[in-house]
Structures are given as C-alpha cells and as structure tokens.
Short mmCIF file of C-alpha atoms in Angstrom, two decimals:
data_model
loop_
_atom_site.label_atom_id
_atom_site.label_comp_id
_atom_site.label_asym_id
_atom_site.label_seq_id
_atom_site.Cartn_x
_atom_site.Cartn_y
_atom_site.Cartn_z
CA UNK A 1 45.31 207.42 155.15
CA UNK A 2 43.65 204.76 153.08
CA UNK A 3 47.42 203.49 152.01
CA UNK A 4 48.46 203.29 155.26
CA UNK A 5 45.82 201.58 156.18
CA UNK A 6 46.17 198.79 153.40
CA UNK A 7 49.63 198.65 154.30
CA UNK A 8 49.23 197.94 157.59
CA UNK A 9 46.56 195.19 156.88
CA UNK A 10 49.33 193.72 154.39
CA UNK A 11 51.87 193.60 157.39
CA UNK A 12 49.77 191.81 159.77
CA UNK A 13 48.53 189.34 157.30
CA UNK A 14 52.10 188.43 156.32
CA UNK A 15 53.15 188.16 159.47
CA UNK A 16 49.88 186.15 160.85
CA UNK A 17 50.67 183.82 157.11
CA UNK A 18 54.12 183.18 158.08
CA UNK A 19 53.52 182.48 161.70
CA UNK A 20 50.90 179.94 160.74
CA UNK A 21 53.36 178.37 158.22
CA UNK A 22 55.43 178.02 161.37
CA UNK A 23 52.94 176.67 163.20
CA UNK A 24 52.34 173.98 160.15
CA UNK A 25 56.04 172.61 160.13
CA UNK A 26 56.27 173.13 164.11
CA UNK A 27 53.19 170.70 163.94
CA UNK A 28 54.59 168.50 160.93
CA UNK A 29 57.61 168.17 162.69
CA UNK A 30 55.88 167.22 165.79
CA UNK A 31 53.89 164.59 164.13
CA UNK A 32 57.02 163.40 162.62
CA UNK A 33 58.54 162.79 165.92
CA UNK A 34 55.63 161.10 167.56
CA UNK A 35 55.70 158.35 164.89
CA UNK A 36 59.37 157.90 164.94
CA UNK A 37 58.84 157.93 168.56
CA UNK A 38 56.32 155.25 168.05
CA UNK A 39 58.38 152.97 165.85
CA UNK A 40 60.84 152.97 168.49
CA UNK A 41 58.51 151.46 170.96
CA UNK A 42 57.69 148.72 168.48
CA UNK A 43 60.70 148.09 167.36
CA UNK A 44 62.14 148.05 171.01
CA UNK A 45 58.96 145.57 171.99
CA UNK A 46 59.64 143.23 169.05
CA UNK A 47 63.41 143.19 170.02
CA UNK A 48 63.31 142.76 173.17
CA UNK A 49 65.16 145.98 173.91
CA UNK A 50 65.09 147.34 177.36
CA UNK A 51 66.90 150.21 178.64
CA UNK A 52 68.46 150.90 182.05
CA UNK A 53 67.15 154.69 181.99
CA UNK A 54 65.60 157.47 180.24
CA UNK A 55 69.34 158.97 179.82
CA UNK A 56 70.06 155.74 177.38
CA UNK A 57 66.42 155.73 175.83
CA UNK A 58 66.84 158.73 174.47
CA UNK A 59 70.45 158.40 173.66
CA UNK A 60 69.65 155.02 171.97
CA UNK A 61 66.56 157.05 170.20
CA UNK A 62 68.78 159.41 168.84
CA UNK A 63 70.87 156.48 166.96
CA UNK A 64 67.53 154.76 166.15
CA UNK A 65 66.31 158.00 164.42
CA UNK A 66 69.48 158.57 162.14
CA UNK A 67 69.82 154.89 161.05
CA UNK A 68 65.76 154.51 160.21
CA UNK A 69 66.32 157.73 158.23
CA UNK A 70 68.92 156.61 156.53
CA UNK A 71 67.46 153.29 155.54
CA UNK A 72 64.18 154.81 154.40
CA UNK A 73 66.52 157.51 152.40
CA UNK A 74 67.89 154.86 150.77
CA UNK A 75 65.31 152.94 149.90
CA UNK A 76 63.36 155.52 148.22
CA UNK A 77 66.27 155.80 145.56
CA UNK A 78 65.73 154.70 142.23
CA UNK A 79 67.78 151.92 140.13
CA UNK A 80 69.66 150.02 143.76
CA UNK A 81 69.80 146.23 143.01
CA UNK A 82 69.12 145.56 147.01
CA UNK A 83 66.86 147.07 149.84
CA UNK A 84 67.72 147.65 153.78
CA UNK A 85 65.20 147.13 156.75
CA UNK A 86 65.30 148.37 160.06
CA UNK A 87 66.58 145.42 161.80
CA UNK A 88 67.99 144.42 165.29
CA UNK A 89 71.21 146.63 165.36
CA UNK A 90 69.08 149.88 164.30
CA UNK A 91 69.68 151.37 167.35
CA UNK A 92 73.60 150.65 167.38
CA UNK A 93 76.68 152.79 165.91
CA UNK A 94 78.95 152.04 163.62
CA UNK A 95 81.76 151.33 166.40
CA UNK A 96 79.33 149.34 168.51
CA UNK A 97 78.11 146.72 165.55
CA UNK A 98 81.73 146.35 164.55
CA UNK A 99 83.00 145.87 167.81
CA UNK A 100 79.83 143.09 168.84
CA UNK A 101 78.68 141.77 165.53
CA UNK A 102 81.82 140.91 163.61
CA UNK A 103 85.55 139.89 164.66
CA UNK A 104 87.39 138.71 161.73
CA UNK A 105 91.12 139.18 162.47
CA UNK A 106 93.89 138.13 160.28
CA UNK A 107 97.52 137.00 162.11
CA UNK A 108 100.91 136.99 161.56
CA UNK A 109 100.90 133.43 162.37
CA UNK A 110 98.66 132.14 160.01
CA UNK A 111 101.16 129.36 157.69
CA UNK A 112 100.87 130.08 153.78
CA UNK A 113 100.04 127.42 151.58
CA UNK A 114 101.42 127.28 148.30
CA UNK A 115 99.17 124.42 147.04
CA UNK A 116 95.52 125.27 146.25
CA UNK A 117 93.99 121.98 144.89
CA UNK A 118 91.60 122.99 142.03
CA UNK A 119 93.81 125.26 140.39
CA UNK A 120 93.11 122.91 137.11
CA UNK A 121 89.32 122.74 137.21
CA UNK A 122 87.49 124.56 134.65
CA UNK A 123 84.86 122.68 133.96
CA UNK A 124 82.45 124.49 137.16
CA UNK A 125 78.80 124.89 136.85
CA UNK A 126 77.53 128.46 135.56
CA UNK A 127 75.39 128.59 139.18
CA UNK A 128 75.71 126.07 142.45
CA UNK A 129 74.02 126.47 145.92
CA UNK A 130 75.28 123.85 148.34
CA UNK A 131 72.23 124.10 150.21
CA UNK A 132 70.57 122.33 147.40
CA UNK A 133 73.08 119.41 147.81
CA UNK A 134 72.37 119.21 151.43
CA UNK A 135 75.91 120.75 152.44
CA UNK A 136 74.68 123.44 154.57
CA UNK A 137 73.27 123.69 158.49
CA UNK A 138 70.54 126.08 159.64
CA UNK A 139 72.04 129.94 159.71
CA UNK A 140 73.53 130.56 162.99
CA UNK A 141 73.72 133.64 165.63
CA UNK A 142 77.19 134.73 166.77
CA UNK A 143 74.99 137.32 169.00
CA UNK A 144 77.10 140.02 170.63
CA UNK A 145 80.41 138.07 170.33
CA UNK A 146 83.00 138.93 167.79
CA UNK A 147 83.71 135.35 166.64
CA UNK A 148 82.28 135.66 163.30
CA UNK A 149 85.60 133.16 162.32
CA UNK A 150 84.33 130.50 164.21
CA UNK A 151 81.31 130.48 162.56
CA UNK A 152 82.81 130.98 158.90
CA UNK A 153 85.18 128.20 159.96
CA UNK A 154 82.50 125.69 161.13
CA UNK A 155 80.32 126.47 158.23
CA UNK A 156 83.18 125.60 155.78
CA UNK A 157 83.93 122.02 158.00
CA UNK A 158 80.24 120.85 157.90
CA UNK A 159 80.00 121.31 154.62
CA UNK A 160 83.14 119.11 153.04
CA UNK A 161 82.45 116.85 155.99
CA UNK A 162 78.85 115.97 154.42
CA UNK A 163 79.99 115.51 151.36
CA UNK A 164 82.82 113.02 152.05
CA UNK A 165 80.45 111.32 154.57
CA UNK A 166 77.01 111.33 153.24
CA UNK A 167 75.98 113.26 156.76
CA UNK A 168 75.06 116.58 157.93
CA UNK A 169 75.92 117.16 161.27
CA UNK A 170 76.26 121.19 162.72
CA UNK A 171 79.30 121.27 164.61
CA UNK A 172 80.50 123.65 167.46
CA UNK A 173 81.51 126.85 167.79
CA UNK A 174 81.72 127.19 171.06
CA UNK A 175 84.77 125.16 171.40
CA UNK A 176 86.49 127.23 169.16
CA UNK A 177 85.63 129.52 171.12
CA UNK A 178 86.66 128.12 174.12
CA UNK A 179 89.75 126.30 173.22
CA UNK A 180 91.54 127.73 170.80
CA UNK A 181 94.02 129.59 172.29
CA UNK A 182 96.04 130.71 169.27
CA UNK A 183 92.67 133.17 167.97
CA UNK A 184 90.79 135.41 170.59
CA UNK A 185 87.54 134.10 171.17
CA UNK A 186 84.75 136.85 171.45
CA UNK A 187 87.80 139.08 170.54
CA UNK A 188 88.42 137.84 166.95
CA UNK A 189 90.32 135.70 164.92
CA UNK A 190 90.94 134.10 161.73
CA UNK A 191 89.94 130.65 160.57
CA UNK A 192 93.01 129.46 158.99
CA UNK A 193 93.90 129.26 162.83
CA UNK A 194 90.93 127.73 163.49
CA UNK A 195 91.55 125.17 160.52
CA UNK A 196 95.12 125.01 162.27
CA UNK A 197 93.26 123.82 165.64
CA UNK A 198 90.81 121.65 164.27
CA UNK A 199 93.36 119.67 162.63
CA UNK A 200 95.43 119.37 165.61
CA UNK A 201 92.44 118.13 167.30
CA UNK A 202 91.29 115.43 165.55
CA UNK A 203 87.98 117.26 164.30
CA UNK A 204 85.63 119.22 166.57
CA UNK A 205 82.74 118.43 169.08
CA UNK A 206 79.24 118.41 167.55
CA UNK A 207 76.91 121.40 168.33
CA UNK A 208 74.67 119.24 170.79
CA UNK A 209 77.98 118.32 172.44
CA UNK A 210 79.34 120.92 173.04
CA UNK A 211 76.52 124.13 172.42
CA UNK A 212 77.01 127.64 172.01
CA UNK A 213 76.63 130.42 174.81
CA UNK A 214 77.31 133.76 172.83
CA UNK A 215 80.06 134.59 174.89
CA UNK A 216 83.43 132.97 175.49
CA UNK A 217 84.04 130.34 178.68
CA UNK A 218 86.39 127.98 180.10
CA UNK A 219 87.27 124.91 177.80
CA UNK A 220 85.46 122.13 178.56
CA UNK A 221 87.69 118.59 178.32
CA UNK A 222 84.61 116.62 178.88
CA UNK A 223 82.07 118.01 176.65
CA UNK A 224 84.87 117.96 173.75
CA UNK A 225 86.08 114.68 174.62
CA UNK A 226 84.21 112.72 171.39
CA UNK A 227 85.47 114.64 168.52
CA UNK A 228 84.32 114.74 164.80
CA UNK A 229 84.50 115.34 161.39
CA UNK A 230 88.56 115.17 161.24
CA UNK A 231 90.19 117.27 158.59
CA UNK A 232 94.18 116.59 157.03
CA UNK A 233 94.78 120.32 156.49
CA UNK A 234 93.93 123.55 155.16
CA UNK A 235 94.34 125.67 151.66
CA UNK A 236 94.10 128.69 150.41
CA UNK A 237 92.53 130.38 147.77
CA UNK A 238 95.24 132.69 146.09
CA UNK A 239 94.43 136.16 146.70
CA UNK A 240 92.57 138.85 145.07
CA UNK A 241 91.60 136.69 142.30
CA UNK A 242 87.52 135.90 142.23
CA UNK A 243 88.40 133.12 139.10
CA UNK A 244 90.07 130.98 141.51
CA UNK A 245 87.67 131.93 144.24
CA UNK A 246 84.86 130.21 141.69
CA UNK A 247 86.80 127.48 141.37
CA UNK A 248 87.13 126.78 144.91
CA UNK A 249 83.47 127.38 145.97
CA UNK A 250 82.16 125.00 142.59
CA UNK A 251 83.82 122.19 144.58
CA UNK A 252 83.17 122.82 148.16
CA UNK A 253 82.13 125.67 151.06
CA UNK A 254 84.72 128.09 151.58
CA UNK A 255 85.10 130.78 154.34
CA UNK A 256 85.84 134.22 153.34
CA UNK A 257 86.38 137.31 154.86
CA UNK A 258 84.79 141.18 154.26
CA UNK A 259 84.23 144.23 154.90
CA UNK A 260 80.68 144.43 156.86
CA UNK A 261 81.63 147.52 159.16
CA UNK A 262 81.76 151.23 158.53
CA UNK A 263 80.81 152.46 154.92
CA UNK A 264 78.59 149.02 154.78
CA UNK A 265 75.18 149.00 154.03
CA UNK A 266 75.63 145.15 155.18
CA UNK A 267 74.23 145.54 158.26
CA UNK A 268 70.81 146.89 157.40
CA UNK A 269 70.99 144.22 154.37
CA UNK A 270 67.14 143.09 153.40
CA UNK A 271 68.02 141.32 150.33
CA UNK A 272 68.88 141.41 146.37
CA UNK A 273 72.63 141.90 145.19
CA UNK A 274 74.66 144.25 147.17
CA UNK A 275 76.59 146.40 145.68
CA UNK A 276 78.38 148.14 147.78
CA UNK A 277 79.50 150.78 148.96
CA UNK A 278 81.98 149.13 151.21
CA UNK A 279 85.73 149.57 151.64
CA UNK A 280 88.55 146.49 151.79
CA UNK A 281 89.56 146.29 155.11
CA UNK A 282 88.99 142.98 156.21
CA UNK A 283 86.46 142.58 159.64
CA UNK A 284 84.17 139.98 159.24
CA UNK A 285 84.15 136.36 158.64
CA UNK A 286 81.26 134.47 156.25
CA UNK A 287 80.96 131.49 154.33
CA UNK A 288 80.44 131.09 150.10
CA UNK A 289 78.27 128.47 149.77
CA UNK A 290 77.46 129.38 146.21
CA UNK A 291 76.77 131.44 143.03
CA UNK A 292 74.96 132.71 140.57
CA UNK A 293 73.31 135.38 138.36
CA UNK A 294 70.34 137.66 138.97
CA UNK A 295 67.16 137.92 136.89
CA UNK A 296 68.94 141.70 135.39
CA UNK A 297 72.40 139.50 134.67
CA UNK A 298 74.05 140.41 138.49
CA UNK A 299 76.45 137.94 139.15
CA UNK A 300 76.57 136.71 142.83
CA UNK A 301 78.22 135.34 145.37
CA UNK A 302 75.86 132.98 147.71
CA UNK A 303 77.13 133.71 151.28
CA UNK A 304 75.78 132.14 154.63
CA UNK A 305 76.08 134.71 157.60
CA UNK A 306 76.04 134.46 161.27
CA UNK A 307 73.64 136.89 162.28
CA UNK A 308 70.54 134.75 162.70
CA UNK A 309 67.48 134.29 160.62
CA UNK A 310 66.01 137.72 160.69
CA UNK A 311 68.87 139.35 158.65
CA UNK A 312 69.01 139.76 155.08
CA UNK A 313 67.53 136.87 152.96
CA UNK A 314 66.71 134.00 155.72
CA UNK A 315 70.28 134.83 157.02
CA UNK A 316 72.02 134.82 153.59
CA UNK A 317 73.79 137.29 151.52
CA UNK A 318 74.20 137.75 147.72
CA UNK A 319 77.12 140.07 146.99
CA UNK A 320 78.66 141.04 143.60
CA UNK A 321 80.72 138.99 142.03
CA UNK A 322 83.02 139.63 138.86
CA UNK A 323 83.83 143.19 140.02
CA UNK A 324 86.62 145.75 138.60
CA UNK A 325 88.42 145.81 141.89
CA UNK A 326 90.65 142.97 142.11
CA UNK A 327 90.22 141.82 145.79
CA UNK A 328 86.25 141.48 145.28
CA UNK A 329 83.15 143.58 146.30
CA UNK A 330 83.65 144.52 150.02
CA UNK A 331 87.73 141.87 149.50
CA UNK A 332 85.84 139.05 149.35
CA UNK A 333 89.02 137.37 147.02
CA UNK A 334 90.99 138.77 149.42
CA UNK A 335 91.66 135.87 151.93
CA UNK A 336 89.87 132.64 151.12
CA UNK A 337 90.04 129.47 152.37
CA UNK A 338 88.63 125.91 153.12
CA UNK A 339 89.26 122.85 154.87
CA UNK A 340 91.02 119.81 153.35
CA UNK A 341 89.83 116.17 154.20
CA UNK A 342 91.99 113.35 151.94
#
C-alpha cells in the first residue's frame, strides 16, 4: 500500500513538474511576443508606418517578426565582417523590396562600346574615395520607385562633371524619369540608356530645376528647358573583370549594377564589408565612388546607394572586392560603366 502510495505521489508530481514547465515556456513565449509586439509599435512610430486595418497589421507583423529574427540571428554569429539593423523595409518581403526599392534592367538596345579609355593606366592609387575630392552629392532616396538607374546614372554624371568643371552641382533624376522614353521610369532601366539620353540632350536639368517626386510624371519641357553638365558619350567597363573595374573607378565615378534582391543581406546592410551571400542576377543600380582595404586586409569597393541616409553606413556600401568569382561579389564587374566628357 505504501508503494502505491509513493507511486502515485511520483505521478502527480511529474505531471504537476511538467505542466508548470509548460506554463514557463507558455509564459516565455508570451513575453517574447509582447516585446516583439512592442518593437513593432516603435519601429512603426519611428517610420511613419500606418496601416489601413488590423487584417494588414498583423499580416505586416508577421513579416516584421521573421525579418527582426533573422537579423538578430545573424548578428549573434561569430567571425561576419558586417552587421544588419532593422531598418525601414523590415516589414517588407523579398518580392515587395525588389519590386519598390530597386529596378535595374539591362536592354537589348543598349550600343556596345569597344573602346574603354583607361585600359593603359596602371599607375592607380592603392585606396581613393571621391568624396574626399569633392566629386560626390549628398546620398539620395529613390523611395518606392524602381529607378535605382537614374540615380546610379546621375551619380556617375555629377561626379566627372565636377571634376572637369571645378563645380558640384546634384543633378536630376526626375527627368530621367520623366523623359526618357527608351528606359521605364519607376519600372526600371539601365543607365547606358540613360547615358544614351543625356547625351542626346545636351546634359540634364539640375536637381532644383527640375526636383524629384518618387514616382514617375509627365515630362516637363519647361522645367528641363536650361540643361547642364553635357557629356560626348558613354563607355564601358569590359565585363567580369574587377582589374579594369579599378582602373575605371581610380579615374572617375562609375555606375554599376548588383544583385541587392533575394539571397541579399543588402537590404538590412548596417555597415562593414559585405560579403555576401548574394547571387549574380543583375537588379539594382549603384555607383563606385571608391576603394579600399579594411583594418583585417578586406578589400572594398566604396559604393554610394539610393536608399537615403538611414541605410547602411550614412547611405554607403563597402562590398568585397578581389573575389574568386569572376563577375564580382553580388556581379558588380558585371556591367560597368561611366560617362565620357572630352
């Protein structure tokens, strides 16, 4: 009788143990919730976010939950030579960021260059940063337009315009946007197209001319009536070869494109070198401004984005450079190319 009796007591304490070590990770897990519920609402209040119901809150949650996550995942790992943040597009999928946030699209009717003018320059500088030499505007924000190519395009322009004039001026985007016909506006496009246009055109309106909106409108004769900062033609880099790419970008801003969408850690970026992991096909449109080598011997490409200030480092990106893969980290070697003014 005893036995049973200690038996019994040993069944209801192991079943009052286990249901209070359900009770501990029902609670945890409740806790664990709450917060993330909590970061939402701060992170929605220092966005600006606002939802049109409770069905999309909590849809949008949902995304906001696996991306922070992820991030903090990540950044818990040991050895990574850069860091994410939970940023603006947290609470976006991969289809929706690549669909808003980049837009670089590469045509069949883009001309191919066979010169490419510093093919015979080896004398380049072991690091360069053309901010430092006064060749580079204030990072941009394409917002939720896919014209990342305007902005790679312009970048590229202002910069070999200041340094054949002496003067920095940040030129539009928006009339790309606007009025050039042969790439797609908020859709995409390239920016040999765009070089293609601005050539045509005798140079492009400046920014306080002609502003940007974030979204595409009707051209505007009037407002891109005084044009500036002319350019003779275009080059290109030749592909998949980051030795040539260095030559180009010793001498002068050049736009590139990369991969920034799905299998991208790009767009939760913080800062350090990225590494990867990305893949090669081609959706978004920057500008190398520069390059270098880290404090642990990372060599890096200098790249200004248009995503606004908040992103990354101030709005820049340092990427690998000197990789295995011949088209670059993320085919950054892959499609080069920068404006020509003789």
């Amino acid at each position: 009788m005893a036995r049973a009796t200690t038996h019994l007591h040993l069944v209801i304490f192991s079943f009052t143990f286990l249901f209070a070590f359900e009770l501990i990770i029902v609670s945890a897990h409740g806790l664990e919730e709450a917060a993330m519920l909590e970061q939402h609402e701060q992170w929605m209040a220092r966005h600006g976010r606002i939802y049109k119901d409770s069905t999309e809150k909590a849809t949008r949650f949902k995304i906001f939950k696996k991306n922070v996550e992820y991030i903090d995942a990540f950044n818990v790992e040991a050895n990574k030579k850069y860091n994410l943040s939970v940023n603006k597009f947290a609470d976006m999928t991969d289809e929706e960021f690549i669909a808003s946030y980049t837009g670089y699209k590469a045509t069949t009717k883009e001309v191919m260059l066979s010169s490419f003018s510093y093919a015979n320059v080896n004398d380049v500088p072991s690091t360069i940063d053309w901010r430092e030499k006064g060749a580079v505007t204030d990072v941009k924000n394409q917002m939720k337009c896919g014209c990342c190519w305007a902005f790679s395009a312009v970048a590229a322009l202002e910069g070999i315009n200041q340094m054949k004039t002496g003067q920095l001026v940040s030129l539009s985007e928006q009339e790309l946007v606007d009025c050039d016909y042969q790439n797609h506006g908020c859709e995409g496009g390239s920016m040999e197209t765009a070089f293609q246009f601005i050539t045509q055109n005798n140079g492009l309106a400046t920014e306080a001319d002609y502003p940007y909106q974030g979204g595409a409108g009707t051209c505007d004769g009037e407002k891109r009536a005084s044009p500036v900062a002319a350019i003779t033609s275009y080059e290109q880099v030749p592909m998949n070869d980051e030795a040539a790419l260095l030559q180009a970008v010793a001498n002068q801003p050049v736009s590139v494109a990369v991969s920034a969408g799905q299998w991208s850690d790009l767009r939760f970026y913080n800062g350090g070198v990225f590494t990867g992991p990305c893949t090669t096909n081609l959706d978004h449109a920057v500008t190398a401004i520069g390059y270098g080598t880290s404090e642990d011997g990372t060599k890096f490409w200098l790249i200004k984005n248009s995503w606004g200030t908040e992103w990354g480092e101030n709005g820049y990106l340092r990427i690998q450079r000197d990789v295995d893969e011949k088209e670059g980290l993320c085919g950054i070697a892959m499609k080069p190319s920068y404006p020509v003014i003789m």
